């Protein structure tokens, strides 16, 4: 018979979402266990571009985890001098430079992950490594999990389970949502595989310093996705690429090799000894809006499992942190109140979409992902080439707001001016993009932008309680249909 242990909160996952969730729940006084399938010394190893913006801003990284202490550790902060994003489409002669107001950083993801786990443990969380969750215990509410710990079966009973098991979380498949207590029958929304991205990275050391040590650089791929160069120092560069899985697969490692072989600064570059073993990594990530609801009776989800990654850039560290914090806090409060119903856990949804608001901004920007997924890559590259920098920043960020009339006019004028100069220079000729196609695509972009604003307005109205949720959801679904119709999307390109 399996050994059994009892806690108030079980957190599945030792990544960013799991640490922020477990730490927040423990700081609120809950008795928490965190389960991670990897051994302790491998916690934090994950494929990542390692770019993180304003890590010490408490609004971006709320809760008891002390991010100041983490990033002031030299082993964690690889490069704290990133002050711009660059988009290069070298074939088209395009180099867009988007300044970052606040400093961004490239971190050592492994050291960062280890410090997060250490702090989480110091906050009183019990941590079980080498523990693979493979079953759910439920009876009206989710009441725990079963796992294999170091080869032995263990049952973990709990009032609440937090699923922070990442993009490929199996927890959502294991929970039978339809048989949980709920006043109205609703099937828990599960991400579809076409919403996922696949990515791969390596960390290499160049012979000479690169010129772009203060920039995180993106370049187009032949499928929807991008190649990146994120410098950790002037000579140690996190390079990688990712694409969305609704497109034909790309042999990621080969494609990356082909790219760096074409660049003089990577001639003779080596995969540094220190980064050799565990940093040539691939992983999946969810490129979609956050789940419509991230709670069910006795269950909350956070991080990549909840879809809190930016659907265009794939950046998800911040979303995982703040959704983890929110899930942990909501779980502990529900446990303290002795009520783990969906209604009681609802504050997790409301925090993300309204009180904090990052969820709303992420959800709205998924419209860009939908639109981009329906456009041929040469046209997409032409659009990126002609859009003014401020507009690209709006698409890849979640903070800027350039919605007044004169700014919109400046965008249109800027895009037209850029289009004229590209056509005059003949830079679009080998892409085979005609003026008519670019014009139509820009008009689709303008439509998308309007819907991004409309989605944002709607998500700001995300209901405070579950009772009003179904009306809100049906209006959101109506907005989806209206948007898809406005873009004249065929069934294949409608994202549900
Ligand atoms: C190649 C790549 C590059 C990226 N670059 C960036 C970037 O530059 N900046 C950025 O902000 N974001 C980036 N992201 C996204 C970011 O890494 C993720 O959004 C973030 O790691 C999500 O954190 P998480 O805690 O939700 O999930 P994860 O970090 O995936 O953590 C989930 C944890 O759960 C554990 N687990 C899973 N299943 C089980 C189970 N059954 N039992 C026990 N444990 C389990 C896993 O081992 C893992 O440790 C990138 C992603 C990829 C793939």
Short mmCIF file of C-alpha atoms and ligand atoms in Angstrom, two decimals:
data_model
loop_
_atom_site.label_atom_id
_atom_site.label_comp_id
_atom_site.label_asym_id
_atom_site.label_seq_id
_atom_site.Cartn_x
_atom_site.Cartn_y
_atom_site.Cartn_z
CA UNK A 1 0.00 0.00 0.00
CA UNK A 2 1.17 3.51 -0.79
CA UNK A 3 2.48 5.65 2.05
CA UNK A 4 0.33 8.71 2.58
CA UNK A 5 1.11 12.22 3.74
CA UNK A 6 -1.25 15.12 4.38
CA UNK A 7 -0.78 18.83 3.72
CA UNK A 8 -3.11 21.75 3.19
CA UNK A 9 -1.70 22.65 -0.21
CA UNK A 10 0.10 20.45 -2.75
CA UNK A 11 2.02 22.34 -5.44
CA UNK A 12 3.03 20.30 -8.47
CA UNK A 13 6.12 21.75 -10.12
CA UNK A 14 9.41 23.22 -8.99
CA UNK A 15 9.61 25.87 -11.73
CA UNK A 16 8.90 29.57 -11.41
CA UNK A 17 5.12 29.20 -11.12
CA UNK A 18 5.48 26.41 -8.54
CA UNK A 19 7.99 28.33 -6.39
CA UNK A 20 5.99 31.55 -6.38
CA UNK A 21 2.81 29.58 -5.57
CA UNK A 22 4.32 27.46 -2.80
CA UNK A 23 6.13 30.45 -1.26
CA UNK A 24 2.99 32.63 -1.30
CA UNK A 25 0.82 29.89 0.24
CA UNK A 26 3.40 29.19 2.96
CA UNK A 27 3.81 32.90 3.73
CA UNK A 28 0.02 33.05 4.24
CA UNK A 29 0.38 30.32 6.84
CA UNK A 30 -0.54 27.19 4.87
CA UNK A 31 1.17 23.84 5.29
CA UNK A 32 2.59 23.28 1.81
CA UNK A 33 4.41 20.51 -0.03
CA UNK A 34 6.05 21.14 -3.41
CA UNK A 35 6.55 18.13 -5.68
CA UNK A 36 9.14 18.16 -8.44
CA UNK A 37 9.99 15.25 -10.68
CA UNK A 38 13.65 16.27 -11.10
CA UNK A 39 16.36 15.71 -8.49
CA UNK A 40 17.14 18.75 -6.31
CA UNK A 41 20.39 19.56 -8.06
CA UNK A 42 18.60 19.71 -11.42
CA UNK A 43 15.82 22.06 -10.32
CA UNK A 44 15.97 25.17 -12.47
CA UNK A 45 17.39 23.43 -15.53
CA UNK A 46 15.03 24.45 -18.23
CA UNK A 47 15.35 25.58 -21.81
CA UNK A 48 14.91 29.32 -21.74
CA UNK A 49 16.14 32.47 -23.44
CA UNK A 50 16.74 33.68 -19.88
CA UNK A 51 15.61 37.25 -20.61
CA UNK A 52 13.78 38.84 -17.74
CA UNK A 53 12.55 42.42 -17.50
CA UNK A 54 12.73 44.50 -14.31
CA UNK A 55 13.10 41.50 -11.97
CA UNK A 56 13.16 43.67 -8.85
CA UNK A 57 9.87 45.43 -9.60
CA UNK A 58 7.48 44.13 -6.90
CA UNK A 59 4.46 44.70 -9.17
CA UNK A 60 5.93 42.27 -11.68
CA UNK A 61 7.21 39.80 -9.08
CA UNK A 62 4.80 40.04 -6.15
CA UNK A 63 4.90 37.98 -2.98
CA UNK A 64 7.44 36.79 -0.44
CA UNK A 65 10.17 35.70 -2.86
CA UNK A 66 12.99 38.24 -2.48
CA UNK A 67 13.95 38.97 -6.07
CA UNK A 68 16.43 41.66 -4.99
CA UNK A 69 18.44 39.05 -3.12
CA UNK A 70 18.26 36.66 -6.07
CA UNK A 71 19.41 39.00 -8.79
CA UNK A 72 22.04 40.66 -6.67
CA UNK A 73 23.71 37.25 -6.59
CA UNK A 74 26.45 37.42 -9.21
CA UNK A 75 25.90 33.82 -10.24
CA UNK A 76 22.30 34.63 -11.22
CA UNK A 77 22.56 37.97 -12.96
CA UNK A 78 24.49 37.26 -16.11
CA UNK A 79 23.83 40.58 -17.88
CA UNK A 80 22.06 43.49 -16.23
CA UNK A 81 22.80 45.95 -19.00
CA UNK A 82 20.27 45.06 -21.61
CA UNK A 83 18.57 48.28 -22.61
CA UNK A 84 17.15 47.52 -26.02
CA UNK A 85 15.42 44.92 -28.17
CA UNK A 86 16.49 44.58 -31.77
CA UNK A 87 14.67 42.99 -34.70
CA UNK A 88 16.93 42.04 -37.59
CA UNK A 89 15.73 40.96 -41.00
CA UNK A 90 19.07 41.08 -42.66
CA UNK A 91 17.90 39.96 -46.10
CA UNK A 92 15.62 43.00 -46.18
CA UNK A 93 18.20 45.34 -44.67
CA UNK A 94 16.01 45.81 -41.60
CA UNK A 95 17.39 46.55 -38.13
CA UNK A 96 14.76 47.85 -35.75
CA UNK A 97 15.91 49.06 -32.38
CA UNK A 98 13.33 49.29 -29.61
CA UNK A 99 14.62 50.98 -26.49
CA UNK A 100 13.74 49.50 -23.13
CA UNK A 101 12.87 52.19 -20.60
CA UNK A 102 13.73 49.96 -17.73
CA UNK A 103 16.67 47.65 -17.58
CA UNK A 104 16.13 44.15 -18.74
CA UNK A 105 18.40 41.30 -17.79
CA UNK A 106 19.66 38.01 -19.04
CA UNK A 107 20.04 35.61 -16.15
CA UNK A 108 21.58 32.25 -15.51
CA UNK A 109 18.35 30.28 -15.51
CA UNK A 110 19.80 27.36 -13.55
CA UNK A 111 21.17 29.52 -10.74
CA UNK A 112 17.96 31.54 -10.74
CA UNK A 113 15.90 28.36 -10.44
CA UNK A 114 18.09 27.04 -7.63
CA UNK A 115 17.81 30.30 -5.64
CA UNK A 116 14.02 30.28 -6.11
CA UNK A 117 13.82 26.74 -4.77
CA UNK A 118 16.09 27.60 -1.83
CA UNK A 119 14.00 30.63 -0.85
CA UNK A 120 10.81 28.60 -1.19
CA UNK A 121 12.23 25.98 1.16
CA UNK A 122 13.36 28.69 3.60
CA UNK A 123 9.79 29.98 3.72
CA UNK A 124 8.72 26.69 5.28
CA UNK A 125 7.64 24.69 2.22
CA UNK A 126 8.35 20.94 2.33
CA UNK A 127 10.05 20.03 -0.94
CA UNK A 128 10.02 16.54 -2.39
CA UNK A 129 12.26 16.05 -5.41
CA UNK A 130 12.45 12.93 -7.60
CA UNK A 131 8.67 12.85 -7.23
CA UNK A 132 6.55 12.33 -10.33
CA UNK A 133 2.84 13.03 -9.97
CA UNK A 134 0.83 10.54 -12.00
CA UNK A 135 -2.66 10.45 -10.53
CA UNK A 136 -5.25 12.75 -8.98
CA UNK A 137 -7.26 12.09 -5.84
CA UNK A 138 -10.69 13.65 -6.18
CA UNK A 139 -14.16 13.38 -4.77
CA UNK A 140 -16.28 16.41 -5.62
CA UNK A 141 -13.18 18.55 -5.15
CA UNK A 142 -9.55 17.81 -6.00
CA UNK A 143 -8.18 16.32 -2.79
CA UNK A 144 -4.63 15.38 -3.53
CA UNK A 145 -2.33 13.50 -5.86
CA UNK A 146 -0.58 10.19 -6.10
CA UNK A 147 3.06 10.16 -7.08
CA UNK A 148 6.09 7.98 -7.39
CA UNK A 149 8.78 9.29 -5.07
CA UNK A 150 12.23 7.81 -5.59
CA UNK A 151 10.57 4.69 -6.96
CA UNK A 152 7.98 4.37 -4.16
CA UNK A 153 4.28 5.22 -4.45
CA UNK A 154 3.13 8.05 -2.16
CA UNK A 155 -0.33 9.53 -1.74
CA UNK A 156 -0.41 13.25 -0.92
CA UNK A 157 -3.74 14.34 0.59
CA UNK A 158 -4.53 18.05 0.51
CA UNK A 159 -7.33 20.60 0.58
CA UNK A 160 -6.06 22.20 -2.62
CA UNK A 161 -3.76 21.19 -5.47
CA UNK A 162 -1.91 23.84 -7.47
CA UNK A 163 -0.94 22.70 -10.94
CA UNK A 164 2.28 24.49 -11.88
CA UNK A 165 3.64 21.62 -13.95
CA UNK A 166 4.51 23.74 -16.99
CA UNK A 167 3.45 23.77 -20.62
CA UNK A 168 3.11 20.03 -20.86
CA UNK A 169 1.36 19.58 -17.53
CA UNK A 170 -0.38 16.24 -17.35
CA UNK A 171 -2.35 17.35 -14.29
CA UNK A 172 -5.09 18.91 -16.44
CA UNK A 173 -5.48 15.58 -18.23
CA UNK A 174 -5.60 13.64 -14.99
CA UNK A 175 -8.29 15.72 -13.28
CA UNK A 176 -11.82 14.66 -14.22
CA UNK A 177 -13.23 18.20 -14.24
CA UNK A 178 -16.70 17.10 -15.31
CA UNK A 179 -17.27 15.17 -12.10
CA UNK A 180 -16.19 17.97 -9.72
CA UNK A 181 -18.80 19.89 -7.71
CA UNK A 182 -19.95 22.89 -9.67
CA UNK A 183 -23.19 24.78 -9.64
CA UNK A 184 -23.24 24.88 -13.44
CA UNK A 185 -21.72 22.20 -15.62
CA UNK A 186 -18.76 23.54 -17.49
CA UNK A 187 -15.90 21.68 -19.05
CA UNK A 188 -12.56 23.04 -17.89
CA UNK A 189 -10.81 24.55 -20.87
CA UNK A 190 -7.73 22.59 -21.89
CA UNK A 191 -5.04 23.98 -24.17
CA UNK A 192 -4.88 22.44 -27.65
CA UNK A 193 -1.54 21.25 -29.05
CA UNK A 194 -1.69 23.79 -31.88
CA UNK A 195 -1.40 26.48 -29.19
CA UNK A 196 2.06 25.28 -28.27
CA UNK A 197 5.46 26.36 -29.38
CA UNK A 198 8.59 24.28 -29.53
CA UNK A 199 11.92 25.90 -28.75
CA UNK A 200 15.59 25.03 -28.42
CA UNK A 201 18.59 26.89 -27.09
CA UNK A 202 22.34 26.62 -26.58
CA UNK A 203 24.78 28.83 -24.67
CA UNK A 204 27.93 29.55 -26.62
CA UNK A 205 31.10 31.47 -26.03
CA UNK A 206 32.46 33.58 -28.89
CA UNK A 207 36.11 34.46 -29.48
CA UNK A 208 35.46 38.21 -29.65
CA UNK A 209 32.86 40.38 -27.91
CA UNK A 210 29.63 40.74 -29.88
CA UNK A 211 28.50 44.23 -30.87
CA UNK A 212 25.03 43.75 -29.45
CA UNK A 213 25.90 42.95 -25.82
CA UNK A 214 23.27 45.43 -24.59
CA UNK A 215 20.46 44.05 -26.79
CA UNK A 216 18.22 41.06 -26.99
CA UNK A 217 18.04 40.26 -30.68
CA UNK A 218 15.31 38.51 -32.67
CA UNK A 219 15.35 37.40 -36.33
CA UNK A 220 12.68 35.81 -38.54
CA UNK A 221 12.37 32.10 -39.26
CA UNK A 222 10.76 30.39 -42.24
CA UNK A 223 7.84 29.45 -39.98
CA UNK A 224 6.04 31.56 -37.41
CA UNK A 225 8.67 32.00 -34.75
CA UNK A 226 12.10 33.54 -34.35
CA UNK A 227 15.79 33.01 -33.79
CA UNK A 228 17.28 34.83 -30.80
CA UNK A 229 20.67 36.00 -29.58
CA UNK A 230 20.45 37.01 -25.93
CA UNK A 231 23.91 37.99 -24.61
CA UNK A 232 24.76 36.97 -21.05
CA UNK A 233 28.09 38.78 -21.33
CA UNK A 234 29.90 40.32 -24.27
CA UNK A 235 31.09 36.85 -25.26
CA UNK A 236 28.66 34.35 -23.77
CA UNK A 237 25.46 34.29 -25.74
CA UNK A 238 22.21 32.43 -25.17
CA UNK A 239 21.15 31.55 -28.72
CA UNK A 240 18.01 29.71 -29.69
CA UNK A 241 14.91 29.49 -31.79
CA UNK A 242 11.28 28.60 -31.45
CA UNK A 243 8.25 28.16 -33.65
CA UNK A 244 4.55 27.49 -33.23
CA UNK A 245 3.42 23.88 -33.51
CA UNK A 246 0.48 24.54 -35.82
CA UNK A 247 3.10 24.79 -38.58
CA UNK A 248 5.27 22.09 -40.18
CA UNK A 249 8.07 21.05 -37.78
CA UNK A 250 11.56 22.53 -37.98
CA UNK A 251 14.67 20.52 -37.06
CA UNK A 252 15.56 23.04 -34.37
CA UNK A 253 19.17 22.13 -33.53
CA UNK A 254 20.14 21.84 -37.22
CA UNK A 255 18.43 25.09 -38.07
CA UNK A 256 20.27 26.88 -35.27
CA UNK A 257 23.58 25.45 -36.42
CA UNK A 258 22.87 26.62 -39.97
CA UNK A 259 22.12 30.12 -38.68
CA UNK A 260 25.23 30.58 -36.59
CA UNK A 261 27.45 29.11 -39.30
CA UNK A 262 26.39 32.06 -41.44
CA UNK A 263 27.52 34.64 -38.85
CA UNK A 264 31.15 35.72 -38.53
CA UNK A 265 30.94 36.47 -34.79
CA UNK A 266 30.12 32.80 -34.09
CA UNK A 267 33.06 31.46 -36.06
CA UNK A 268 35.03 29.26 -33.69
CA UNK A 269 32.44 29.75 -30.92
CA UNK A 270 32.23 26.90 -28.47
CA UNK A 271 29.49 25.55 -26.27
CA UNK A 272 31.20 26.58 -23.04
CA UNK A 273 32.24 23.71 -20.79
CA UNK A 274 30.19 25.01 -17.89
CA UNK A 275 27.08 25.18 -20.02
CA UNK A 276 27.78 22.07 -22.00
CA UNK A 277 25.81 19.41 -20.24
CA UNK A 278 22.44 20.75 -19.34
CA UNK A 279 22.01 23.86 -21.39
CA UNK A 280 21.57 22.40 -24.85
CA UNK A 281 17.90 22.04 -24.25
CA UNK A 282 14.56 21.97 -26.00
CA UNK A 283 11.14 22.49 -24.47
CA UNK A 284 7.53 23.35 -25.23
CA UNK A 285 5.71 26.51 -24.26
CA UNK A 286 2.07 27.55 -24.48
CA UNK A 287 1.57 30.37 -26.99
CA UNK A 288 -2.00 31.31 -26.23
CA UNK A 289 -4.03 33.52 -23.97
CA UNK A 290 -4.34 32.55 -20.31
CA UNK A 291 -7.09 30.05 -19.57
CA UNK A 292 -10.56 31.59 -19.32
CA UNK A 293 -10.74 30.29 -15.76
CA UNK A 294 -7.76 28.93 -13.85
CA UNK A 295 -9.70 27.36 -10.99
CA UNK A 296 -11.96 24.39 -10.24
CA UNK A 297 -13.06 22.97 -6.89
CA UNK A 298 -9.87 22.23 -4.93
CA UNK A 299 -7.71 23.06 -7.96
CA UNK A 300 -5.79 26.07 -9.30
CA UNK A 301 -3.33 26.37 -12.13
CA UNK A 302 -0.53 28.83 -12.76
CA UNK A 303 2.36 29.55 -15.11
CA UNK A 304 2.76 27.93 -18.49
CA UNK A 305 0.10 25.35 -17.50
CA UNK A 306 -2.36 28.25 -17.26
CA UNK A 307 -1.19 29.88 -20.49
CA UNK A 308 0.44 32.93 -18.94
CA UNK A 309 3.17 33.20 -21.59
CA UNK A 310 3.25 36.08 -24.11
CA UNK A 311 1.76 34.55 -27.26
CA UNK A 312 4.07 36.44 -29.61
CA UNK A 313 7.42 36.54 -27.80
CA UNK A 314 7.13 33.34 -25.75
CA UNK A 315 8.29 35.21 -22.65
CA UNK A 316 6.70 33.59 -19.63
CA UNK A 317 8.89 34.07 -16.55
CA UNK A 318 6.94 37.06 -15.29
CA UNK A 319 3.52 35.54 -16.04
CA UNK A 320 4.52 32.35 -14.21
CA UNK A 321 5.73 34.33 -11.20
CA UNK A 322 2.71 36.51 -10.72
CA UNK A 323 0.15 33.83 -11.52
CA UNK A 324 1.99 31.51 -9.13
CA UNK A 325 1.87 34.12 -6.41
CA UNK A 326 -1.84 34.67 -7.02
CA UNK A 327 -2.63 30.93 -6.99
CA UNK A 328 -0.69 30.36 -3.77
CA UNK A 329 -2.35 33.26 -2.00
CA UNK A 330 -5.84 32.25 -3.14
CA UNK A 331 -5.22 28.63 -2.10
CA UNK A 332 -4.03 29.57 1.39
CA UNK A 333 -6.95 31.93 1.94
CA UNK A 334 -9.46 29.32 0.79
CA UNK A 335 -7.92 26.73 3.10
CA UNK A 336 -8.01 29.18 6.03
CA UNK A 337 -11.70 29.88 5.24
CA UNK A 338 -12.46 26.16 5.06
CA UNK A 339 -13.99 26.63 1.61
CA UNK A 340 -12.15 25.38 -1.49
CA UNK A 341 -15.07 25.72 -3.88
CA UNK A 342 -14.56 27.29 -7.28
CA UNK A 343 -16.25 30.46 -6.05
CA UNK A 344 -13.85 30.71 -3.14
CA UNK A 345 -10.78 30.27 -5.38
CA UNK A 346 -12.15 32.71 -7.97
CA UNK A 347 -9.99 35.58 -6.69
CA UNK A 348 -7.07 33.95 -8.56
CA UNK A 349 -8.76 34.67 -11.91
CA UNK A 350 -9.83 38.12 -10.85
CA UNK A 351 -6.37 39.07 -9.61
CA UNK A 352 -4.72 38.10 -12.86
CA UNK A 353 -7.26 39.73 -15.15
CA UNK A 354 -8.31 42.78 -13.16
CA UNK A 355 -6.46 43.58 -9.94
CA UNK A 356 -3.04 42.99 -11.47
CA UNK A 357 -4.10 43.13 -15.09
CA UNK A 358 -1.19 41.31 -16.74
CA UNK A 359 -3.57 38.47 -17.69
CA UNK A 360 -5.76 40.94 -19.57
CA UNK A 361 -2.83 42.34 -21.52
CA UNK A 362 -1.59 38.86 -22.39
CA UNK A 363 -5.05 37.68 -23.39
CA UNK A 364 -5.65 40.67 -25.64
CA UNK A 365 -2.31 40.22 -27.43
CA UNK A 366 -3.20 36.67 -28.40
CA UNK A 367 -5.14 38.33 -31.22
CA UNK A 368 -1.77 39.21 -32.81
CA UNK A 369 -0.81 35.54 -32.61
CA UNK A 370 -4.08 34.53 -34.29
CA UNK A 371 -3.65 37.11 -37.06
CA UNK A 372 0.03 36.31 -37.62
CA UNK A 373 -0.77 32.59 -37.84
CA UNK A 374 -3.01 33.23 -40.83
CA UNK A 375 -0.45 35.23 -42.83
CA UNK A 376 2.24 33.89 -45.14
CA UNK A 377 5.72 34.36 -43.67
CA UNK A 378 7.02 36.69 -46.45
CA UNK A 379 4.07 39.01 -45.84
CA UNK A 380 4.63 38.84 -42.08
CA UNK A 381 8.26 39.81 -42.60
CA UNK A 382 7.21 42.70 -44.82
CA UNK A 383 4.81 43.93 -42.16
CA UNK A 384 7.51 43.73 -39.46
CA UNK A 385 9.78 45.67 -41.80
CA UNK A 386 7.37 48.54 -42.36
CA UNK A 387 5.80 48.90 -38.93
CA UNK A 388 7.29 51.74 -36.91
CA UNK A 389 9.31 50.72 -33.83
CA UNK A 390 6.67 51.97 -31.36
CA UNK A 391 4.09 49.72 -32.92
CA UNK A 392 6.31 46.64 -32.77
CA UNK A 393 6.91 47.43 -29.12
CA UNK A 394 3.17 47.46 -28.56
CA UNK A 395 2.90 43.97 -30.08
CA UNK A 396 5.81 42.37 -28.23
CA UNK A 397 5.28 44.04 -24.86
CA UNK A 398 2.43 44.39 -22.43
CA UNK A 399 3.07 47.86 -21.12
CA UNK A 400 3.02 50.50 -23.80
CA UNK A 401 -0.11 52.30 -24.77
CA UNK A 402 -0.27 54.40 -27.89
CA UNK A 403 -3.95 54.55 -28.47
CA UNK A 404 -4.63 58.22 -28.97
CA UNK A 405 -5.69 59.34 -32.42
CA UNK A 406 -2.52 61.24 -33.36
CA UNK A 407 -0.33 58.24 -32.42
CA UNK A 408 -2.48 55.95 -34.55
CA UNK A 409 -2.15 58.36 -37.44
CA UNK A 410 1.63 58.45 -36.95
CA UNK A 411 1.69 54.65 -37.20
CA UNK A 412 -0.18 54.62 -40.49
CA UNK A 413 1.99 57.40 -41.93
CA UNK A 414 5.17 55.74 -40.64
CA UNK A 415 4.22 52.35 -42.11
CA UNK A 416 3.39 53.88 -45.49
CA UNK A 417 6.65 55.85 -45.59
CA UNK A 418 8.63 52.72 -44.75
CA UNK A 419 6.72 50.68 -47.35
CA UNK A 420 7.48 53.20 -50.08
CA UNK A 421 11.20 53.23 -49.29
CA UNK A 422 11.36 49.39 -49.20
CA UNK A 423 9.62 49.09 -52.56
CA UNK A 424 11.84 51.80 -54.06
CA UNK A 425 14.93 49.97 -52.82
CA UNK A 426 13.52 46.70 -54.23
CA UNK A 427 14.08 44.98 -50.88
CA UNK A 428 10.74 43.14 -51.04
CA UNK A 429 11.24 41.87 -54.60
CA UNK A 430 12.73 38.49 -53.67
CA UNK A 431 10.02 38.00 -51.01
CA UNK A 432 7.48 38.26 -53.83
CA UNK A 433 5.20 40.50 -51.78
CA UNK A 434 3.13 42.83 -53.94
CA UNK A 435 1.96 46.29 -52.89
CA UNK A 436 -1.63 45.00 -52.86
CA UNK A 437 -0.74 42.09 -50.55
CA UNK A 438 1.12 44.36 -48.15
CA UNK A 439 -1.72 46.87 -48.14
CA UNK A 440 -4.25 44.11 -47.38
CA UNK A 441 -2.05 42.73 -44.61
CA UNK A 442 -1.59 46.17 -43.06
CA UNK A 443 -5.30 46.67 -43.11
CA UNK A 444 -5.65 43.26 -41.36
CA UNK A 445 -3.10 44.46 -38.81
CA UNK A 446 -5.13 47.62 -38.19
CA UNK A 447 -8.25 45.50 -37.68
CA UNK A 448 -6.35 43.21 -35.30
CA UNK A 449 -5.13 46.18 -33.32
CA UNK A 450 -8.69 47.41 -32.90
CA UNK A 451 -9.72 43.98 -31.64
CA UNK A 452 -6.75 43.87 -29.26
CA UNK A 453 -8.22 47.02 -27.69
CA UNK A 454 -11.70 45.52 -27.64
CA UNK A 455 -10.44 42.30 -26.02
CA UNK A 456 -8.60 44.38 -23.46
CA UNK A 457 -11.76 46.33 -22.63
CA UNK A 458 -13.67 43.08 -22.26
CA UNK A 459 -11.08 41.37 -20.06
CA UNK A 460 -10.95 44.41 -17.77
CA UNK A 461 -14.58 43.53 -17.09
CA UNK A 462 -13.66 39.99 -16.03
CA UNK A 463 -16.25 39.08 -13.38
CA UNK A 464 -15.51 39.24 -9.71
CA UNK A 465 -17.50 36.09 -9.06
CA UNK A 466 -18.20 32.87 -10.88
CA UNK A 467 -21.91 33.67 -11.14
CA UNK A 468 -21.36 36.34 -13.79
CA UNK A 469 -18.68 34.37 -15.59
CA UNK A 470 -20.84 32.56 -18.12
CA UNK A 471 -22.32 35.75 -19.49
CA UNK A 472 -18.84 37.28 -19.71
CA UNK A 473 -17.55 34.15 -21.46
CA UNK A 474 -20.30 34.06 -24.05
CA UNK A 475 -19.62 37.72 -24.88
CA UNK A 476 -15.89 36.91 -25.19
CA UNK A 477 -16.71 33.98 -27.49
CA UNK A 478 -18.92 36.27 -29.56
CA UNK A 479 -16.01 38.72 -29.81
CA UNK A 480 -13.77 35.86 -31.04
CA UNK A 481 -16.22 35.04 -33.84
CA UNK A 482 -16.57 38.69 -34.78
CA UNK A 483 -12.77 39.07 -34.91
CA UNK A 484 -12.27 35.88 -36.94
CA UNK A 485 -14.99 36.98 -39.36
CA UNK A 486 -13.46 40.44 -39.66
CA UNK A 487 -10.15 38.82 -40.68
CA UNK A 488 -12.05 36.35 -42.90
CA UNK A 489 -10.21 33.45 -41.26
CA UNK A 490 -10.90 29.93 -42.46
CA UNK A 491 -11.66 27.19 -39.92
CA UNK A 492 -8.00 26.14 -39.73
CA UNK A 493 -6.89 29.57 -38.52
CA UNK A 494 -9.59 30.13 -35.92
CA UNK A 495 -8.07 29.55 -32.50
CA UNK A 496 -10.23 27.96 -29.83
C1 LIG B 1 13.38 27.63 -25.25
C2 LIG B 1 12.56 28.55 -24.43
C3 LIG B 1 12.99 29.87 -24.27
C4 LIG B 1 12.28 30.75 -23.43
N1 LIG B 1 12.78 32.01 -23.25
C5 LIG B 1 12.18 32.84 -22.35
C6 LIG B 1 12.75 34.11 -22.04
O1 LIG B 1 13.80 34.51 -22.55
N2 LIG B 1 12.11 34.89 -21.13
C7 LIG B 1 10.94 34.50 -20.53
O2 LIG B 1 10.38 35.27 -19.73
N3 LIG B 1 10.39 33.29 -20.81
C8 LIG B 1 10.99 32.44 -21.68
N4 LIG B 1 10.46 31.20 -21.92
C9 LIG B 1 9.23 30.80 -21.22
C10 LIG B 1 9.52 30.43 -19.79
O3 LIG B 1 10.66 29.61 -19.70
C11 LIG B 1 8.30 29.69 -19.22
O4 LIG B 1 7.17 30.48 -19.45
C12 LIG B 1 8.45 29.44 -17.72
O5 LIG B 1 9.57 28.61 -17.47
C13 LIG B 1 7.20 28.77 -17.21
O6 LIG B 1 7.39 28.44 -15.86
P1 LIG B 1 6.47 27.36 -15.18
O7 LIG B 1 6.83 27.35 -13.74
O8 LIG B 1 5.07 27.58 -15.55
O9 LIG B 1 6.87 25.98 -15.85
P2 LIG B 1 8.24 25.20 -15.83
O10 LIG B 1 9.39 26.09 -15.66
O11 LIG B 1 8.20 24.31 -17.03
O12 LIG B 1 8.15 24.31 -14.51
C14 LIG B 1 7.33 23.17 -14.43
C15 LIG B 1 7.99 22.19 -13.48
O13 LIG B 1 7.08 21.13 -13.21
C16 LIG B 1 7.77 19.91 -13.19
N5 LIG B 1 6.81 18.85 -13.52
C17 LIG B 1 6.12 18.70 -14.67
N6 LIG B 1 5.31 17.62 -14.61
C18 LIG B 1 5.48 17.09 -13.37
C19 LIG B 1 4.90 15.97 -12.72
N7 LIG B 1 4.00 15.18 -13.32
N8 LIG B 1 5.31 15.70 -11.45
C20 LIG B 1 6.22 16.51 -10.82
N9 LIG B 1 6.80 17.58 -11.42
C21 LIG B 1 6.43 17.88 -12.67
C22 LIG B 1 8.85 20.09 -14.26
O14 LIG B 1 9.93 19.21 -14.08
C23 LIG B 1 9.23 21.55 -14.06
O15 LIG B 1 10.31 21.71 -13.17
C24 LIG B 1 11.12 30.31 -22.78
C25 LIG B 1 10.66 28.99 -22.97
C26 LIG B 1 11.37 28.12 -23.79
C27 LIG B 1 10.87 26.72 -23.96
#
